[in-house]
Coordinates of C-alpha atoms in Angstrom, one line a residue:
X208 CA 36.3 14.1 8.8
X209 CA 33.8 12.2 11.1
X210 CA 35.4 10.7 14.2
X211 CA 33.5 7.4 14.2
X212 CA 34.9 6.2 17.5
X213 CA 34.0 9.4 19.2
X214 CA 30.5 9.2 17.8
X215 CA 30.1 5.6 19.0
X216 CA 31.3 6.6 22.5
X217 CA 28.9 9.5 22.6
X218 CA 26.0 7.3 21.4
X219 CA 26.8 4.6 24.0
X220 CA 26.1 7.2 26.6
X221 CA 22.7 7.9 25.0
X222 CA 23.8 11.3 23.9
X223 CA 22.5 12.7 20.6
X224 CA 25.0 13.6 17.8
X225 CA 25.1 17.0 16.2
X226 CA 22.9 17.3 13.1
X227 CA 26.0 17.6 10.9
X228 CA 27.5 14.5 12.4
X229 CA 24.3 12.6 11.6
X230 CA 24.4 13.8 8.0
X231 CA 28.0 12.6 7.7
X232 CA 27.3 9.3 9.3
X233 CA 24.3 8.6 7.0
X234 CA 26.4 9.5 3.9
X235 CA 29.1 7.0 5.0
X236 CA 26.5 4.4 5.7
X237 CA 24.9 4.8 2.3
X238 CA 28.3 4.3 0.6
X239 CA 28.6 0.9 2.4
X240 CA 25.0 -0.2 2.0
X241 CA 24.8 0.6 -1.7
X242 CA 27.3 -2.2 -2.3
X243 CA 25.3 -4.8 -0.3
X244 CA 22.9 -7.0 -2.1
X245 CA 19.2 -7.5 -1.4
X246 CA 20.3 -10.8 0.0
X247 CA 23.4 -10.0 2.1
X248 CA 25.8 -12.8 2.7
X249 CA 26.7 -13.4 6.3
X250 CA 29.3 -15.9 7.6
X251 CA 28.7 -17.9 10.8
X252 CA 29.2 -17.7 13.7
X253 CA 26.6 -14.9 14.0
X254 CA 24.2 -13.7 16.6
X255 CA 20.7 -12.9 15.2
X256 CA 18.6 -10.1 16.8
X257 CA 14.9 -9.2 16.4
X258 CA 13.0 -6.0 16.9
X259 CA 14.6 -3.3 19.1
X260 CA 12.1 -0.4 18.6
X261 CA 14.1 2.4 20.2
X262 CA 14.6 0.7 23.5
X263 CA 18.1 1.9 23.8
X264 CA 19.0 0.7 27.3
X265 CA 17.7 -2.7 26.4
X266 CA 20.0 -2.7 23.3
X267 CA 22.9 -2.1 25.7
X268 CA 21.6 -5.0 27.7
X269 CA 21.6 -7.1 24.5
X270 CA 25.2 -6.2 23.9
X271 CA 26.0 -7.1 27.5
X272 CA 24.5 -10.6 27.1
X273 CA 25.6 -11.2 23.5
X274 CA 29.0 -9.5 23.5
X275 CA 30.1 -6.3 21.9
X276 CA 30.6 -5.6 18.3
X277 CA 33.2 -6.4 16.7
X278 CA 34.0 -9.3 19.0
X279 CA 30.5 -10.7 18.2
X280 CA 29.2 -10.8 14.6
X281 CA 25.6 -9.4 14.6
X282 CA 22.6 -9.7 12.3
X283 CA 19.8 -7.4 13.2
X284 CA 16.5 -8.2 11.5
X285 CA 15.0 -4.6 11.4
X286 CA 12.6 -2.4 13.3
X287 CA 15.2 -0.4 15.0
X288 CA 12.9 2.6 15.5
X289 CA 9.4 3.7 16.8
X290 CA 7.6 3.2 20.0
X291 CA 10.6 3.3 22.4
X292 CA 12.0 6.6 23.9
X293 CA 15.3 6.5 22.1
X294 CA 14.9 5.6 18.4
X295 CA 17.4 8.3 17.4
X296 CA 20.2 7.0 19.6
X297 CA 19.4 3.3 18.9
X298 CA 19.4 3.6 15.1
X299 CA 22.5 5.8 15.0
X300 CA 24.5 3.6 17.3
X301 CA 23.7 0.5 15.2
X302 CA 24.5 2.6 12.1
X303 CA 27.8 3.9 13.5
X304 CA 28.8 0.3 14.4
X305 CA 27.9 -0.8 10.9
X306 CA 30.1 1.9 9.3
X307 CA 32.9 1.2 11.8
X308 CA 32.8 -2.6 11.5
X309 CA 30.9 -3.3 8.2
X310 CA 31.7 -7.0 8.1
X311 CA 30.6 -7.6 11.8
X312 CA 27.3 -5.7 11.8
X313 CA 24.5 -6.6 9.3
X314 CA 21.4 -4.5 9.4
X315 CA 18.3 -5.4 7.3
X316 CA 15.1 -3.5 6.8
X317 CA 12.0 -3.9 8.9
X318 CA 8.5 -2.6 8.1
X319 CA 9.1 0.3 10.5
X320 CA 12.1 1.5 8.4
X321 CA 9.6 3.5 6.4
X322 CA 8.7 7.2 6.0
X323 CA 5.0 6.5 6.4
X324 CA 5.2 4.3 9.5
X325 CA 7.8 6.5 11.3
X326 CA 5.6 9.6 10.9
X327 CA 2.9 7.8 12.9
X328 CA 4.7 5.7 15.5
X329 CA 7.2 8.0 17.1
X330 CA 10.5 8.3 15.2
X331 CA 9.6 11.4 13.2
X332 CA 8.3 13.2 16.3
X333 CA 11.3 12.2 18.3
X334 CA 13.6 13.7 15.6
X335 CA 11.6 16.9 15.6
X336 CA 11.8 17.1 19.4
X337 CA 15.5 16.4 19.7
X338 CA 16.7 18.5 16.7
X339 CA 14.0 21.1 16.1
X340 CA 13.6 20.1 12.5
X341 CA 12.9 17.0 10.3
X342 CA 16.4 17.0 8.8
X343 CA 17.7 14.1 10.8
X344 CA 14.6 12.1 10.1
X345 CA 15.1 12.7 6.4
X346 CA 18.8 11.6 6.5
X347 CA 17.8 8.4 8.3
X348 CA 14.9 7.7 6.0
X349 CA 17.3 7.9 3.0
X350 CA 19.4 5.2 4.8
X351 CA 16.3 3.1 5.2
X352 CA 16.0 2.9 1.4
X353 CA 19.5 1.4 1.2
X354 CA 19.1 -1.3 3.8
X355 CA 19.2 -4.9 2.5
X356 CA 15.9 -6.9 2.5
X357 CA 17.3 -10.1 3.8
X358 CA 20.5 -12.0 4.7
X359 CA 21.7 -15.5 4.0
X360 CA 24.0 -17.3 6.5
X361 CA 26.3 -19.8 4.9
X362 CA 23.7 -20.5 2.3
X363 CA 21.6 -22.4 4.8
X364 CA 19.8 -19.9 7.0
X365 CA 17.6 -17.0 5.6
X366 CA 17.2 -13.9 7.8
X367 CA 14.3 -11.6 6.9
X368 CA 12.2 -9.2 8.9
X369 CA 8.7 -10.5 8.3
X370 CA 8.3 -13.6 6.2
X371 CA 7.7 -15.1 2.8
X372 CA 5.8 -13.9 -0.3
X373 CA 3.8 -15.7 -3.0
X374 CA 5.8 -13.5 -5.4
X375 CA 9.1 -14.9 -4.1
X376 CA 9.4 -18.7 -4.7
X377 CA 13.2 -18.5 -4.7
X378 CA 15.8 -16.5 -2.8
X379 CA 17.1 -15.4 -6.2
X380 CA 13.8 -13.5 -6.8
X381 CA 14.7 -11.3 -3.8
X382 CA 17.9 -10.3 -5.6
X383 CA 15.8 -8.8 -8.5
X384 CA 13.8 -6.4 -6.3
X385 CA 14.5 -2.6 -6.7
X386 CA 14.8 -2.0 -2.9
X387 CA 15.9 1.7 -3.0
X388 CA 12.5 3.1 -2.4
X389 CA 9.8 3.6 0.2
X390 CA 8.3 0.3 1.3
X391 CA 5.4 -0.4 -1.2
X392 CA 1.9 -1.2 0.0
X393 CA 2.0 -4.6 -1.7
X394 CA 4.2 -6.9 -3.8
X395 CA 7.3 -8.9 -3.0
X396 CA 9.2 -6.2 -1.0
X397 CA 6.2 -5.4 1.1
X398 CA 5.6 -9.1 1.9
X399 CA 9.1 -9.8 3.0
X400 CA 8.7 -7.0 5.6
X401 CA 5.1 -7.6 6.7
X402 CA 4.1 -11.3 6.4
X403 CA 3.7 -13.8 9.3
X404 CA 3.7 -17.6 9.8
X405 CA 0.3 -19.0 10.9
X406 CA -1.3 -22.4 11.5
X407 CA -3.1 -22.5 8.1
X408 CA -2.6 -24.3 4.8
X409 CA -1.0 -22.2 2.0
X410 CA -1.5 -18.5 2.0
X411 CA -4.0 -16.3 3.8
X412 CA -4.9 -12.6 4.1
X413 CA -3.0 -10.8 6.8
X414 CA -5.0 -8.9 9.5
X415 CA -2.2 -6.3 9.4
X416 CA -3.5 -5.1 6.1
X417 CA -0.1 -5.7 4.4
X418 CA 1.7 -8.9 3.6
X419 CA 0.3 -12.4 3.9
X420 CA -0.1 -15.2 6.4
X421 CA 1.6 -18.4 5.4
X422 CA 1.5 -22.0 6.6
X423 CA 3.9 -24.8 7.3
X424 CA 3.5 -26.2 3.8
X425 CA 4.7 -22.9 2.3
X426 CA 7.8 -22.9 4.6
X427 CA 8.6 -26.6 3.8
X428 CA 8.4 -26.0 0.1
X429 CA 10.4 -22.8 0.1
X430 CA 13.2 -24.2 2.3
X431 CA 13.4 -27.4 0.2
X432 CA 13.6 -25.5 -3.1
X433 CA 16.2 -23.1 -1.8
X434 CA 18.2 -25.7 0.2
X435 CA 17.6 -23.8 3.4
X436 CA 17.5 -25.3 6.9
X437 CA 15.9 -22.4 8.7
X438 CA 14.2 -19.0 8.3
X439 CA 15.0 -16.6 11.1
X440 CA 12.5 -13.6 11.3
X441 CA 11.3 -11.1 13.8
X442 CA 8.2 -8.8 13.4
X443 CA 6.0 -10.5 16.0
X444 CA 6.1 -10.1 19.8
X445 CA 6.6 -13.4 21.5
X446 CA 6.5 -13.4 25.2
X447 CA 9.3 -15.9 25.6
X448 CA 11.7 -14.0 23.4
X449 CA 11.8 -16.6 20.6
X450 CA 9.4 -19.2 19.1
X451 CA 9.9 -22.0 16.6
X452 CA 6.9 -22.4 14.5
X453 CA 5.4 -25.6 13.0
X454 CA 6.3 -29.2 13.4
X455 CA 9.5 -29.1 11.5
X456 CA 10.9 -26.2 13.5
X457 CA 12.2 -24.7 10.3
X458 CA 11.2 -21.1 11.0
X459 CA 11.9 -19.1 14.1
X460 CA 10.7 -15.7 15.4
X461 CA 13.3 -13.8 17.4
X462 CA 12.2 -10.8 19.5
X463 CA 14.8 -8.6 21.1
X464 CA 12.7 -5.8 22.8
X465 CA 12.1 -6.9 26.5
X466 CA 9.1 -5.5 28.2
X467 CA 7.9 -4.2 24.9
X468 CA 6.6 -0.6 25.0
X469 CA 7.7 -0.6 28.6
X470 CA 4.6 -2.6 29.6
X471 CA 4.1 -5.9 27.9
X472 CA 6.1 -7.9 30.4
X473 CA 7.8 -10.2 27.9
X474 CA 11.4 -11.3 27.9
X475 CA 13.7 -10.9 24.9
X476 CA 16.0 -13.2 23.1
X477 CA 19.0 -13.4 20.7
X478 CA 19.8 -16.5 18.6
X479 CA 23.4 -17.5 18.4
X480 CA 24.6 -19.7 15.5
X481 CA 28.1 -21.2 15.8
X482 CA 30.4 -22.0 12.9
X483 CA 28.4 -25.3 12.4
X484 CA 25.1 -23.4 12.6
X485 CA 24.3 -25.0 15.9
X486 CA 21.7 -22.9 17.7
X487 CA 21.8 -21.4 21.2
X488 CA 19.1 -18.9 22.3
X489 CA 20.0 -16.4 25.1
X490 CA 17.1 -14.9 27.0
X491 CA 17.4 -11.4 28.6
X492 CA 15.2 -9.1 30.5
X493 CA 14.8 -5.3 30.4
X494 CA 17.7 -3.2 31.7
X495 CA 17.2 -2.4 35.4
X496 CA 15.3 0.8 36.1
X497 CA 18.3 2.5 37.7
X498 CA 20.2 2.2 34.5
X499 CA 17.7 4.0 32.3
X500 CA 16.5 7.6 31.9
X501 CA 12.9 8.1 31.0
X502 CA 12.4 11.3 29.0
X503 CA 9.3 13.4 28.9
X504 CA 7.5 12.5 25.7
X505 CA 4.2 12.8 23.9
X506 CA 2.1 9.6 23.8
X507 CA 2.6 7.4 20.7
X508 CA -0.3 6.1 18.7
X509 CA -1.5 2.7 19.8
X510 CA -0.5 0.0 17.3
X511 CA 0.6 -3.5 18.1
X512 CA 1.8 -5.1 14.9

């Protein structure tokens, strides 16, 4: 029987679990996630977090600023892995908290929760380096396929990693997607994880090569038709930690990886919604250097999406 509290305590110290413990944790996580919908219901108050990207010590800083789970109810919008030095410890700590406190930790899928992307941008190589085989990567990749694609908070706020899709005019369309698969190269599931808001009218081609760009008119129409007040998403580095887009301020980007890639110089943010969905943003900086260990590692491919 897996001792979850012992695993969490070990992970909080940035110590890797045994391979068999990872396998057991991933099996427990899949049993919980399989019962969650593509649009996972979340009850406010809740704290919304953006990309983490394996920056483990900055995740600890996030918990210091936002409060620990389960005292704080969290929604993480994906991209837990790649680029940072500690994708293994970061993802497994969040997953262990999800299994231990399933109603207080909601994890949805980002575009980096993908076999193809993680083989290029660090997570796969980190698993090989820390475990000597790809088994842990395979266990985690199976969990990726079970993660929800979005969350809805009190029926009024939609949380999604990337953005909207021309194939998804209504939230109910998200519920119809078969999510238990590798992220496709196009289509509704791909768009939700890859798209970005932009100062254009309607839809545009994305320079990322996946997903779309979408304008204020698209957001206004989607929110009106779905009785939403706000879309909270991540996926894009914003130097101030968060950014409200468009005149109506009805879509916000939340970015939670400070000093991204250990060199971008940005601050990070979390967005707190109280029981009435009133918004408070909290800004935080990277964890102090004396609190972090920097491992020897191979350079990661350059990629700034």
